[in-house]
PDB file of C-alpha atoms and ligand atoms in Angstrom:
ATOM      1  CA  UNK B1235       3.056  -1.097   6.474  1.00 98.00           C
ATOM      2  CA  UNK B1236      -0.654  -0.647   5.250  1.00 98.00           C
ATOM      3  CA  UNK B1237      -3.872  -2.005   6.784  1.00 98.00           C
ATOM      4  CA  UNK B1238      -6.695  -3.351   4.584  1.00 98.00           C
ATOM      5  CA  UNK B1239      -9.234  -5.057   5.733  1.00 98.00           C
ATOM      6  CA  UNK B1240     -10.842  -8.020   3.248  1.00 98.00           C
ATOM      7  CA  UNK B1241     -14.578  -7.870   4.213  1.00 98.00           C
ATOM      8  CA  UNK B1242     -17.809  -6.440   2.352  1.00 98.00           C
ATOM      9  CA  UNK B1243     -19.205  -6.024   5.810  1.00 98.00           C
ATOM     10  CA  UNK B1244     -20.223  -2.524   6.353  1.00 97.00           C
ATOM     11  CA  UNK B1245     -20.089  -2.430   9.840  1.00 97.00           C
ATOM     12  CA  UNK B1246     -16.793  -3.947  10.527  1.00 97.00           C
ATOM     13  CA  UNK B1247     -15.261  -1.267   8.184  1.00 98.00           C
ATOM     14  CA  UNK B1248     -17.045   1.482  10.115  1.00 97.00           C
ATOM     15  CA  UNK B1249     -15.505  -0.110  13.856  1.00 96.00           C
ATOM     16  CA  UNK B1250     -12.069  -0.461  12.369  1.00 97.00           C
ATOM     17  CA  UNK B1251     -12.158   2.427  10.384  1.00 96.00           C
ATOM     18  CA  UNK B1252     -12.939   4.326  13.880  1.00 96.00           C
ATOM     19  CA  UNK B1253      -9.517   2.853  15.236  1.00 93.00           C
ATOM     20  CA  UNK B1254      -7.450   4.656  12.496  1.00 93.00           C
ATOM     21  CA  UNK B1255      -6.049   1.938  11.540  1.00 91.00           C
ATOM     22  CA  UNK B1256      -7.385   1.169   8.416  1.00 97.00           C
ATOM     23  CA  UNK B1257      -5.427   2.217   5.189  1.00 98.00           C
ATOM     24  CA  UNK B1258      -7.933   0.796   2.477  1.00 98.00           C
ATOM     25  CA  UNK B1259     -10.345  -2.008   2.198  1.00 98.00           C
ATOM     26  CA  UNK B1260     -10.392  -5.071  -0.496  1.00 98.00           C
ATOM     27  CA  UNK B1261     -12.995  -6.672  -1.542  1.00 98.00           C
ATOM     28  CA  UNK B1262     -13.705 -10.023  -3.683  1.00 97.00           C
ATOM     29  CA  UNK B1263     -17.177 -11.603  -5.778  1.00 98.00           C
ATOM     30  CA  UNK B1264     -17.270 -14.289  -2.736  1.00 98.00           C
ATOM     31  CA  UNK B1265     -17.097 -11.286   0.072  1.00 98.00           C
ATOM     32  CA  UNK B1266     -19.642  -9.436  -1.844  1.00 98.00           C
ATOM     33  CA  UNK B1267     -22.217 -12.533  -2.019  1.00 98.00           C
ATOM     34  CA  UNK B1268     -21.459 -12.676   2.343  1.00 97.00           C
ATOM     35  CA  UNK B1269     -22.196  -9.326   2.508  1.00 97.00           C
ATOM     36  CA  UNK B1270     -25.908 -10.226   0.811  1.00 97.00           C
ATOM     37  CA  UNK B1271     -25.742  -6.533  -0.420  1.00 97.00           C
ATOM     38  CA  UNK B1272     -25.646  -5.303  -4.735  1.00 98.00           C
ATOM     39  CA  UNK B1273     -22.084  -5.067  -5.508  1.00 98.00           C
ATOM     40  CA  UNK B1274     -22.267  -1.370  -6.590  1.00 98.00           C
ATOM     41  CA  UNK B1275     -23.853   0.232  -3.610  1.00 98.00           C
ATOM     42  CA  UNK B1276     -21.755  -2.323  -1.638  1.00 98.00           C
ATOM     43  CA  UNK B1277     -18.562  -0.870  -2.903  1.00 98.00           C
ATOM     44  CA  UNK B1278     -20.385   2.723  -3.125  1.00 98.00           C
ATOM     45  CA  UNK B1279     -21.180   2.802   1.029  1.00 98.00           C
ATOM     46  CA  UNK B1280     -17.102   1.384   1.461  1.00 98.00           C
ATOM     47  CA  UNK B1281     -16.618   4.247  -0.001  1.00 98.00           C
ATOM     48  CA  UNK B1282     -18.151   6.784   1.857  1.00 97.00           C
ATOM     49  CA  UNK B1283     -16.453   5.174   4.993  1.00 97.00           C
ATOM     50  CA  UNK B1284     -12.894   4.903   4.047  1.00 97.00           C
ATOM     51  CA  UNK B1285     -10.824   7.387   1.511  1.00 97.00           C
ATOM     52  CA  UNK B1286      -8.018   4.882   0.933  1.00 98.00           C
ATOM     53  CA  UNK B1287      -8.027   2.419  -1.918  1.00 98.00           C
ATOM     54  CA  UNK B1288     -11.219   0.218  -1.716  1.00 98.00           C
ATOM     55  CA  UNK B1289     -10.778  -2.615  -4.163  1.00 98.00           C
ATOM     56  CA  UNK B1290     -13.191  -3.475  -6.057  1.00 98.00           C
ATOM     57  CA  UNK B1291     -13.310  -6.613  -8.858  1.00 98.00           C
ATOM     58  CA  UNK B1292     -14.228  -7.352 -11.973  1.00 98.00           C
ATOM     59  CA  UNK B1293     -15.880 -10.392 -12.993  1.00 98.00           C
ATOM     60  CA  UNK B1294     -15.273 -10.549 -17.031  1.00 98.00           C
ATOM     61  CA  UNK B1295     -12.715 -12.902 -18.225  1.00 97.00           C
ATOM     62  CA  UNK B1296     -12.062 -11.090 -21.318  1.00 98.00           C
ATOM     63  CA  UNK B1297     -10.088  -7.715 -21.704  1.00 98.00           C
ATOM     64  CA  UNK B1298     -13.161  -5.773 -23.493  1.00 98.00           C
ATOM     65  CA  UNK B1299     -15.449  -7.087 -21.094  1.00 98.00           C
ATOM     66  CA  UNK B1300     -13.077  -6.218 -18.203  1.00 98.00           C
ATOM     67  CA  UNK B1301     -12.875  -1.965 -19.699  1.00 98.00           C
ATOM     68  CA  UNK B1302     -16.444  -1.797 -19.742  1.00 98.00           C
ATOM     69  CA  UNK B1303     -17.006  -3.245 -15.915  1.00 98.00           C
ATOM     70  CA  UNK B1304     -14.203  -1.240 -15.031  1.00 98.00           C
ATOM     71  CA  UNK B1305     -15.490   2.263 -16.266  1.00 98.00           C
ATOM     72  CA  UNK B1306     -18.433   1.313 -13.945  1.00 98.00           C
ATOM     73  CA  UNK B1307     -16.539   0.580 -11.468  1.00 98.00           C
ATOM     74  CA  UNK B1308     -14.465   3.828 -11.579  1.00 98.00           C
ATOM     75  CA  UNK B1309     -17.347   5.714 -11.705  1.00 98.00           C
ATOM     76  CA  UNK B1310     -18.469   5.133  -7.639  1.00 98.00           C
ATOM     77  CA  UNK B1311     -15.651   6.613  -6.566  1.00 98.00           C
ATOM     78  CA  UNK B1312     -12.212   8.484  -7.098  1.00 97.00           C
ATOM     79  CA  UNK B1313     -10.454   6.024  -4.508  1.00 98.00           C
ATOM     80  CA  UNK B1314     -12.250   2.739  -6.268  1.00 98.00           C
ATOM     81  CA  UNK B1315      -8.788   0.843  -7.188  1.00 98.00           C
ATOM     82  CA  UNK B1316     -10.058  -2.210 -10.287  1.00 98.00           C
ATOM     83  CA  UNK B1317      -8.924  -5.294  -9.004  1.00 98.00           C
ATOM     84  CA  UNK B1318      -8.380  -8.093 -12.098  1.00 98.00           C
ATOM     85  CA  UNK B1319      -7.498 -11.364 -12.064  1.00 98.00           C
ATOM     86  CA  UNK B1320      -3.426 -12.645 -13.179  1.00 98.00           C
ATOM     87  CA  UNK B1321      -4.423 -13.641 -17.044  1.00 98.00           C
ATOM     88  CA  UNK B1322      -3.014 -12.374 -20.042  1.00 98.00           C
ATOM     89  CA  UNK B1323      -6.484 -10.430 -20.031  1.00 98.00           C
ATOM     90  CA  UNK B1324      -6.066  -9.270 -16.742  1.00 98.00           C
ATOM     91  CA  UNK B1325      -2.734  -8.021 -17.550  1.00 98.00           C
ATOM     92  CA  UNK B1326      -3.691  -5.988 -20.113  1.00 98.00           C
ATOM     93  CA  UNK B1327      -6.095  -4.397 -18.571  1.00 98.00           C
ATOM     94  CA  UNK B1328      -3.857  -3.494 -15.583  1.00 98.00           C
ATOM     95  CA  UNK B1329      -1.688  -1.739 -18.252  1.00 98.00           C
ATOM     96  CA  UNK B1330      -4.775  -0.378 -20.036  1.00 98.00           C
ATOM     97  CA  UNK B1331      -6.311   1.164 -16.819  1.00 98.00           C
ATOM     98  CA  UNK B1332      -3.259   2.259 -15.041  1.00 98.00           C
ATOM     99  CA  UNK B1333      -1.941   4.481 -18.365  1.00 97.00           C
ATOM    100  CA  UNK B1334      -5.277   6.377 -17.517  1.00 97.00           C
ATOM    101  CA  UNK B1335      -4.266   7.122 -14.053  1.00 97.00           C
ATOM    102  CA  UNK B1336      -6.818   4.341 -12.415  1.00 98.00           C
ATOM    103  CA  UNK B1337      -5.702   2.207  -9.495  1.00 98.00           C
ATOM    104  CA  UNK B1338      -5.053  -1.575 -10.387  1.00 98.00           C
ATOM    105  CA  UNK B1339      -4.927  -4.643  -8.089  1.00 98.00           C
ATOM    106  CA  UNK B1340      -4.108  -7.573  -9.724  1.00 98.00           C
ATOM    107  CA  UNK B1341      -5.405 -10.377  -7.904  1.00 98.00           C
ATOM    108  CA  UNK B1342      -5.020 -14.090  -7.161  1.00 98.00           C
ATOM    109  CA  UNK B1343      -0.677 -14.194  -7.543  1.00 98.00           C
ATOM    110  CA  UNK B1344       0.650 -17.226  -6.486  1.00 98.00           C
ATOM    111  CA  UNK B1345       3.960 -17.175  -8.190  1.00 97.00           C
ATOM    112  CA  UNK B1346       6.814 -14.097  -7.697  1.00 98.00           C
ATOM    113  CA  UNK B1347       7.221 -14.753 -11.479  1.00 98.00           C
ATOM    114  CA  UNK B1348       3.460 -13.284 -11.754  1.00 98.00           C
ATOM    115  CA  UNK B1349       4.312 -10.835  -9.498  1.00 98.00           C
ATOM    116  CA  UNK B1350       6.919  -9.702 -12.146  1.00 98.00           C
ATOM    117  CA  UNK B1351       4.295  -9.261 -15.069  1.00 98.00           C
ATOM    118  CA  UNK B1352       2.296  -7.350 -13.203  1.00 98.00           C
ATOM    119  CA  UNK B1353       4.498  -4.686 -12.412  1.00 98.00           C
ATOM    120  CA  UNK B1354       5.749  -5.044 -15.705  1.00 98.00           C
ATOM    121  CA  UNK B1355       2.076  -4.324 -16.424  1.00 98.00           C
ATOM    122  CA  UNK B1356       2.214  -1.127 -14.328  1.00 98.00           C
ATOM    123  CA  UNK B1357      -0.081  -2.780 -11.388  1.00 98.00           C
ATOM    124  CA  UNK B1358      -0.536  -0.516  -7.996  1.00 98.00           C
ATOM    125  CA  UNK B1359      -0.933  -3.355  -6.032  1.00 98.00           C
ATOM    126  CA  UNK B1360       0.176  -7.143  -6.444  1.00 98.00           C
ATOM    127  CA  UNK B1361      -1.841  -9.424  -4.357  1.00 98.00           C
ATOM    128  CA  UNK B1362      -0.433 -12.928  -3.101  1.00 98.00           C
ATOM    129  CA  UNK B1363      -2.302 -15.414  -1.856  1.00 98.00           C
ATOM    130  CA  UNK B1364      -0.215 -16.977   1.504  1.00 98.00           C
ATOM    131  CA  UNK B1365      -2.750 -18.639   3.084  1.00 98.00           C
ATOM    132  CA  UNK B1366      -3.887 -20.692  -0.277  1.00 97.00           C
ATOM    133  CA  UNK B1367      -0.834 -21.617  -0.623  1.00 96.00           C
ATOM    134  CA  UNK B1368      -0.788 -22.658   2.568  1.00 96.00           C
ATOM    135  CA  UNK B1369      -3.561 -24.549   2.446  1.00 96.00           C
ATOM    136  CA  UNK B1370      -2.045 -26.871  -0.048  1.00 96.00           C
ATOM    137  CA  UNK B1371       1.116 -27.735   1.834  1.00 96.00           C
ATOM    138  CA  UNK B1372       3.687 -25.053   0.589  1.00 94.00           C
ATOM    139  CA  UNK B1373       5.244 -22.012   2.421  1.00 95.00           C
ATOM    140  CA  UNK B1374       2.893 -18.774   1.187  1.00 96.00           C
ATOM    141  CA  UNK B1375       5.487 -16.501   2.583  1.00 98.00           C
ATOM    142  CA  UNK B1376       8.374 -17.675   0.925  1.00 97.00           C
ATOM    143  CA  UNK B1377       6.675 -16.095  -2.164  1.00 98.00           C
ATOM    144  CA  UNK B1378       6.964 -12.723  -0.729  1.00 98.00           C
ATOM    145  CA  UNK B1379       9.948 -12.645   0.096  1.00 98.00           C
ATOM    146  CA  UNK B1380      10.969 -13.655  -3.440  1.00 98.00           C
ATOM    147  CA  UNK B1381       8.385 -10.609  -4.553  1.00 98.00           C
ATOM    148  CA  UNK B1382      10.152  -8.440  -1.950  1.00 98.00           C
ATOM    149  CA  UNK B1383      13.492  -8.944  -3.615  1.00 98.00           C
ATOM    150  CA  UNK B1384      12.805  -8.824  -7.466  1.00 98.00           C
ATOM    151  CA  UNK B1385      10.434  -5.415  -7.121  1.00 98.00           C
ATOM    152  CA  UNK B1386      13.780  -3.902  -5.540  1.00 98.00           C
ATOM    153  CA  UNK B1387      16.603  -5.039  -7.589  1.00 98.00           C
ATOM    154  CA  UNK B1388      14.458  -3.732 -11.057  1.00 98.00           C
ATOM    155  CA  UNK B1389      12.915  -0.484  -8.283  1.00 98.00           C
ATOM    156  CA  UNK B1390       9.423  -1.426  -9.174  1.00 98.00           C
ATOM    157  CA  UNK B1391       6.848   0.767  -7.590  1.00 98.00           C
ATOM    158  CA  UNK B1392       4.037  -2.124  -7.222  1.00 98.00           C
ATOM    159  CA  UNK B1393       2.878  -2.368  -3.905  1.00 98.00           C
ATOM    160  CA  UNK B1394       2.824  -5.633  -2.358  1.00 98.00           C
ATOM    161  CA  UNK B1395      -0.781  -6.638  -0.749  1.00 98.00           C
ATOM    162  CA  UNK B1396      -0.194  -9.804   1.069  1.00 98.00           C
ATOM    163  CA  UNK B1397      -3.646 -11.437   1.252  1.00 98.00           C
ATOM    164  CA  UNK B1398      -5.227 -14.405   1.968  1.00 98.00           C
ATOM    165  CA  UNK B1399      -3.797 -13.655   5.713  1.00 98.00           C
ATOM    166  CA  UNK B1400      -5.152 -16.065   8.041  1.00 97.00           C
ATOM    167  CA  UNK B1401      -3.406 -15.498  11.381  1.00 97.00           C
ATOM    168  CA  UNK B1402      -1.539 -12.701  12.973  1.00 97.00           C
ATOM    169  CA  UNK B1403       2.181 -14.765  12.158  1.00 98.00           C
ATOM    170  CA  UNK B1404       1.306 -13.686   8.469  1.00 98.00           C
ATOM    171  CA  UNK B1405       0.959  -9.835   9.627  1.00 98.00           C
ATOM    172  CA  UNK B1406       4.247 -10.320  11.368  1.00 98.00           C
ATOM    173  CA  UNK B1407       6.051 -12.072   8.868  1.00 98.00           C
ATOM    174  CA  UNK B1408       4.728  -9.924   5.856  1.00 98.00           C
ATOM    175  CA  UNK B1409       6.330  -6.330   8.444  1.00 98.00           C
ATOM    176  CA  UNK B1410       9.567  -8.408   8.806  1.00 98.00           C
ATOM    177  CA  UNK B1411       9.830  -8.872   5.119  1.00 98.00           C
ATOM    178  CA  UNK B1412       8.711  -5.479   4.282  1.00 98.00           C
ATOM    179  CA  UNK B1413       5.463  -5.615   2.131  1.00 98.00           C
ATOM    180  CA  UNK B1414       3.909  -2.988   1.515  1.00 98.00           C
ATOM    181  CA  UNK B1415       0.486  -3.391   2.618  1.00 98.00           C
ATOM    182  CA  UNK B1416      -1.423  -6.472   4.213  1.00 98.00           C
ATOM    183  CA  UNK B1417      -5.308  -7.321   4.183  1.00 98.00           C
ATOM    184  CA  UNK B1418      -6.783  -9.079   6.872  1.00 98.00           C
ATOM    185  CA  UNK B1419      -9.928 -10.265   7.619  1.00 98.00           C
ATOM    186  CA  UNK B1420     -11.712  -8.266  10.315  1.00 98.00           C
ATOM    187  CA  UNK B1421     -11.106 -11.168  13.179  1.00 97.00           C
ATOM    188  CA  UNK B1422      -7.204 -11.232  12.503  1.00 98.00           C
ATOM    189  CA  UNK B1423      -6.791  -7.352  12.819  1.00 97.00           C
ATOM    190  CA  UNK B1424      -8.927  -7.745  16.034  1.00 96.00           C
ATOM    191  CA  UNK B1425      -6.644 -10.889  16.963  1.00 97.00           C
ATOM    192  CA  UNK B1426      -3.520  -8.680  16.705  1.00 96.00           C
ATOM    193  CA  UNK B1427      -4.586  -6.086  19.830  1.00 95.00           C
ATOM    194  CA  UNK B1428      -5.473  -9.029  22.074  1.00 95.00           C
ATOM    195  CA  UNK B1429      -2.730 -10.425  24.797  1.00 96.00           C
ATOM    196  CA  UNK B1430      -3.964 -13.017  27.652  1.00 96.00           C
ATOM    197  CA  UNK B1431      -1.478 -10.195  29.744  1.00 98.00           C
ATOM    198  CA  UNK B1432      -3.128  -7.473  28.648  1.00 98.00           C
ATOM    199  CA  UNK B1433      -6.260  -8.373  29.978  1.00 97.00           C
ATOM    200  CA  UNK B1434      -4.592  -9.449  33.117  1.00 98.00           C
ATOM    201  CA  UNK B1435      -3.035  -6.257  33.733  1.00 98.00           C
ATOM    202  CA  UNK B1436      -5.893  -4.475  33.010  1.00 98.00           C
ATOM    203  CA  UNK B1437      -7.858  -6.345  35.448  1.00 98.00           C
ATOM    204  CA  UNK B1438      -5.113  -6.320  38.596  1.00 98.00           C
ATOM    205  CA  UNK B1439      -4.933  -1.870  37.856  1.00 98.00           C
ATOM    206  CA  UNK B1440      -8.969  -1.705  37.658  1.00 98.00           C
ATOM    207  CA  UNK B1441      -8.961  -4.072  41.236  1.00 98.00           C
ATOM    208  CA  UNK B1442      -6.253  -1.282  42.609  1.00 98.00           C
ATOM    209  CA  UNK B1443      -7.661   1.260  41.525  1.00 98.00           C
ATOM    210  CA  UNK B1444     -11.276   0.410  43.490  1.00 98.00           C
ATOM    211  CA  UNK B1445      -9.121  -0.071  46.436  1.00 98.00           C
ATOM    212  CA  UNK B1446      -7.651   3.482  46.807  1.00 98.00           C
ATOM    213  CA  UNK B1447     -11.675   4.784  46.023  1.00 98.00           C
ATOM    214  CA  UNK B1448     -10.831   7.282  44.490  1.00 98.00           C
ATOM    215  CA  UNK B1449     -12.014   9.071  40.946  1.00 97.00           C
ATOM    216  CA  UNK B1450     -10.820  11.222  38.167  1.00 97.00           C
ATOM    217  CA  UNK B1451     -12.185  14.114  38.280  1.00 94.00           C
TER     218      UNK B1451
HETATM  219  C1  E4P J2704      -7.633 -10.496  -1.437  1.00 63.62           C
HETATM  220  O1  E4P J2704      -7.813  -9.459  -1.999  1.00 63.62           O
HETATM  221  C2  E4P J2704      -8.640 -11.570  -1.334  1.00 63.62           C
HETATM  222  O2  E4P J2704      -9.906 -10.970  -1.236  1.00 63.62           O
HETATM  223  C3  E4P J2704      -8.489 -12.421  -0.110  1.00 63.62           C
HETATM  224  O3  E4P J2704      -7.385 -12.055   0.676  1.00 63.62           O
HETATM  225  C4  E4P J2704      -8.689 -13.865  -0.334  1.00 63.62           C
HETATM  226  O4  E4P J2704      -8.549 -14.528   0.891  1.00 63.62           O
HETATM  227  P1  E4P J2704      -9.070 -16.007   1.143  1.00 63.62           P
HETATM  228  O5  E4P J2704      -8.046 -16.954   0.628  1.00 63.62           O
HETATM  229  O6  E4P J2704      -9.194 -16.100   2.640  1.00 63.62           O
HETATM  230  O7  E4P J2704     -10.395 -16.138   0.447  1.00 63.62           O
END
């Protein structure tokens, strides 16, 4: 499984990126306006950091409009991938963009039956929401698991990009289901290294260690 991190913030892609864990990087209109940077240098230093996908989205509603921020968009960088939004719009665009070879996310999914058009539209990536869902009182991963099984009975190539991950049960729920890729906001990757007994461990063979006095050397 993939690791994206969902964050504008230039210097948590540069830590995480240092771990080599860190497959691609999406990015949104509200993570941009956190970041308090201009969208296209934004996207353009991302860029320079990580060679995986780095999406990037446009903020048109109409399919014209969407082309022409697109083009810009493509023009940053070879491994910019255009995210659009799941309207009929959006959905032609996908189809429009990925017959030219670009990378397509298609964004804010909430139903497996939208996960269908898009890779009917020929999307690279298929982004659920799961913690949205959550929020309103419904099961966010039940979704992918429906998305899981439709995109291999037809053999559709869409990635699935769980997002909207909130805690580290998403990450592990989204590996046992199989999804392709999951993006995480910097704090939950971090969350998934930390154990209360790996800090205890570490702390009893450190107090050992002193004891014997020796060094390595
Ligand atoms: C995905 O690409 C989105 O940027 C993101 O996961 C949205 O997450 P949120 O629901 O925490 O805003």
């Amino acid at each position: 499984m993939k690791f994206f991190v969902d964050t504008a913030n230039i210097e948590d892609i540069r830590e995480l990126a240092e771990t080599g864990l860190l497959d691609g990087v999406t990015t949104n209109p509200s993570l941009i306006h956190k970041s308090g940077g201009h969208f296209l240098e934004v996207v353009a230093d991302i860029c320079r950091v990580v060679s995986g996908p780095v999406s990037a989205e446009v903020v048109a509603t109409d399919h014209a409009e969407m082309m022409r921020e697109a083009e810009i968009l493509r023009k940053i960088a070879e491994n910019v991938a255009i995210k659009v939004p799941l309207t009929i719009d959006g959905l032609k665009t996908c189809k429009a963009l990925t017959s030219e070879g670009a990378m397509v996310n298609v964004t804010l999914c909430f139903t497996a039956n939208q996960a269908l058009l898009a890779a009917k539209a020929g999307a690279t990536f298929i982004s659920p929401f799961v913690g949205r869902h959550d929020d309103i009182g419904f099961d966010g991963m039940e979704i992918i698991s429906d998305i899981r099984l439709i995109y291999d009975n037809y053999d559709f190539e869409t990635q699935i990009l769980v997002a909207s991950i909130r805690h580290p049960v998403h990450v592990l729920q989204s590996a046992k289901i199989g999804a392709d890729v999951i993006t995480a906001p910097p704090a939950v990757i971090r969350q998934l290294v930390k154990h209360p007994l790996t800090d205890r461990g570490l702390e009893g063979f450190a107090a050992d260690w002193a004891k014997t006095g020796q060094t390595i050397a």
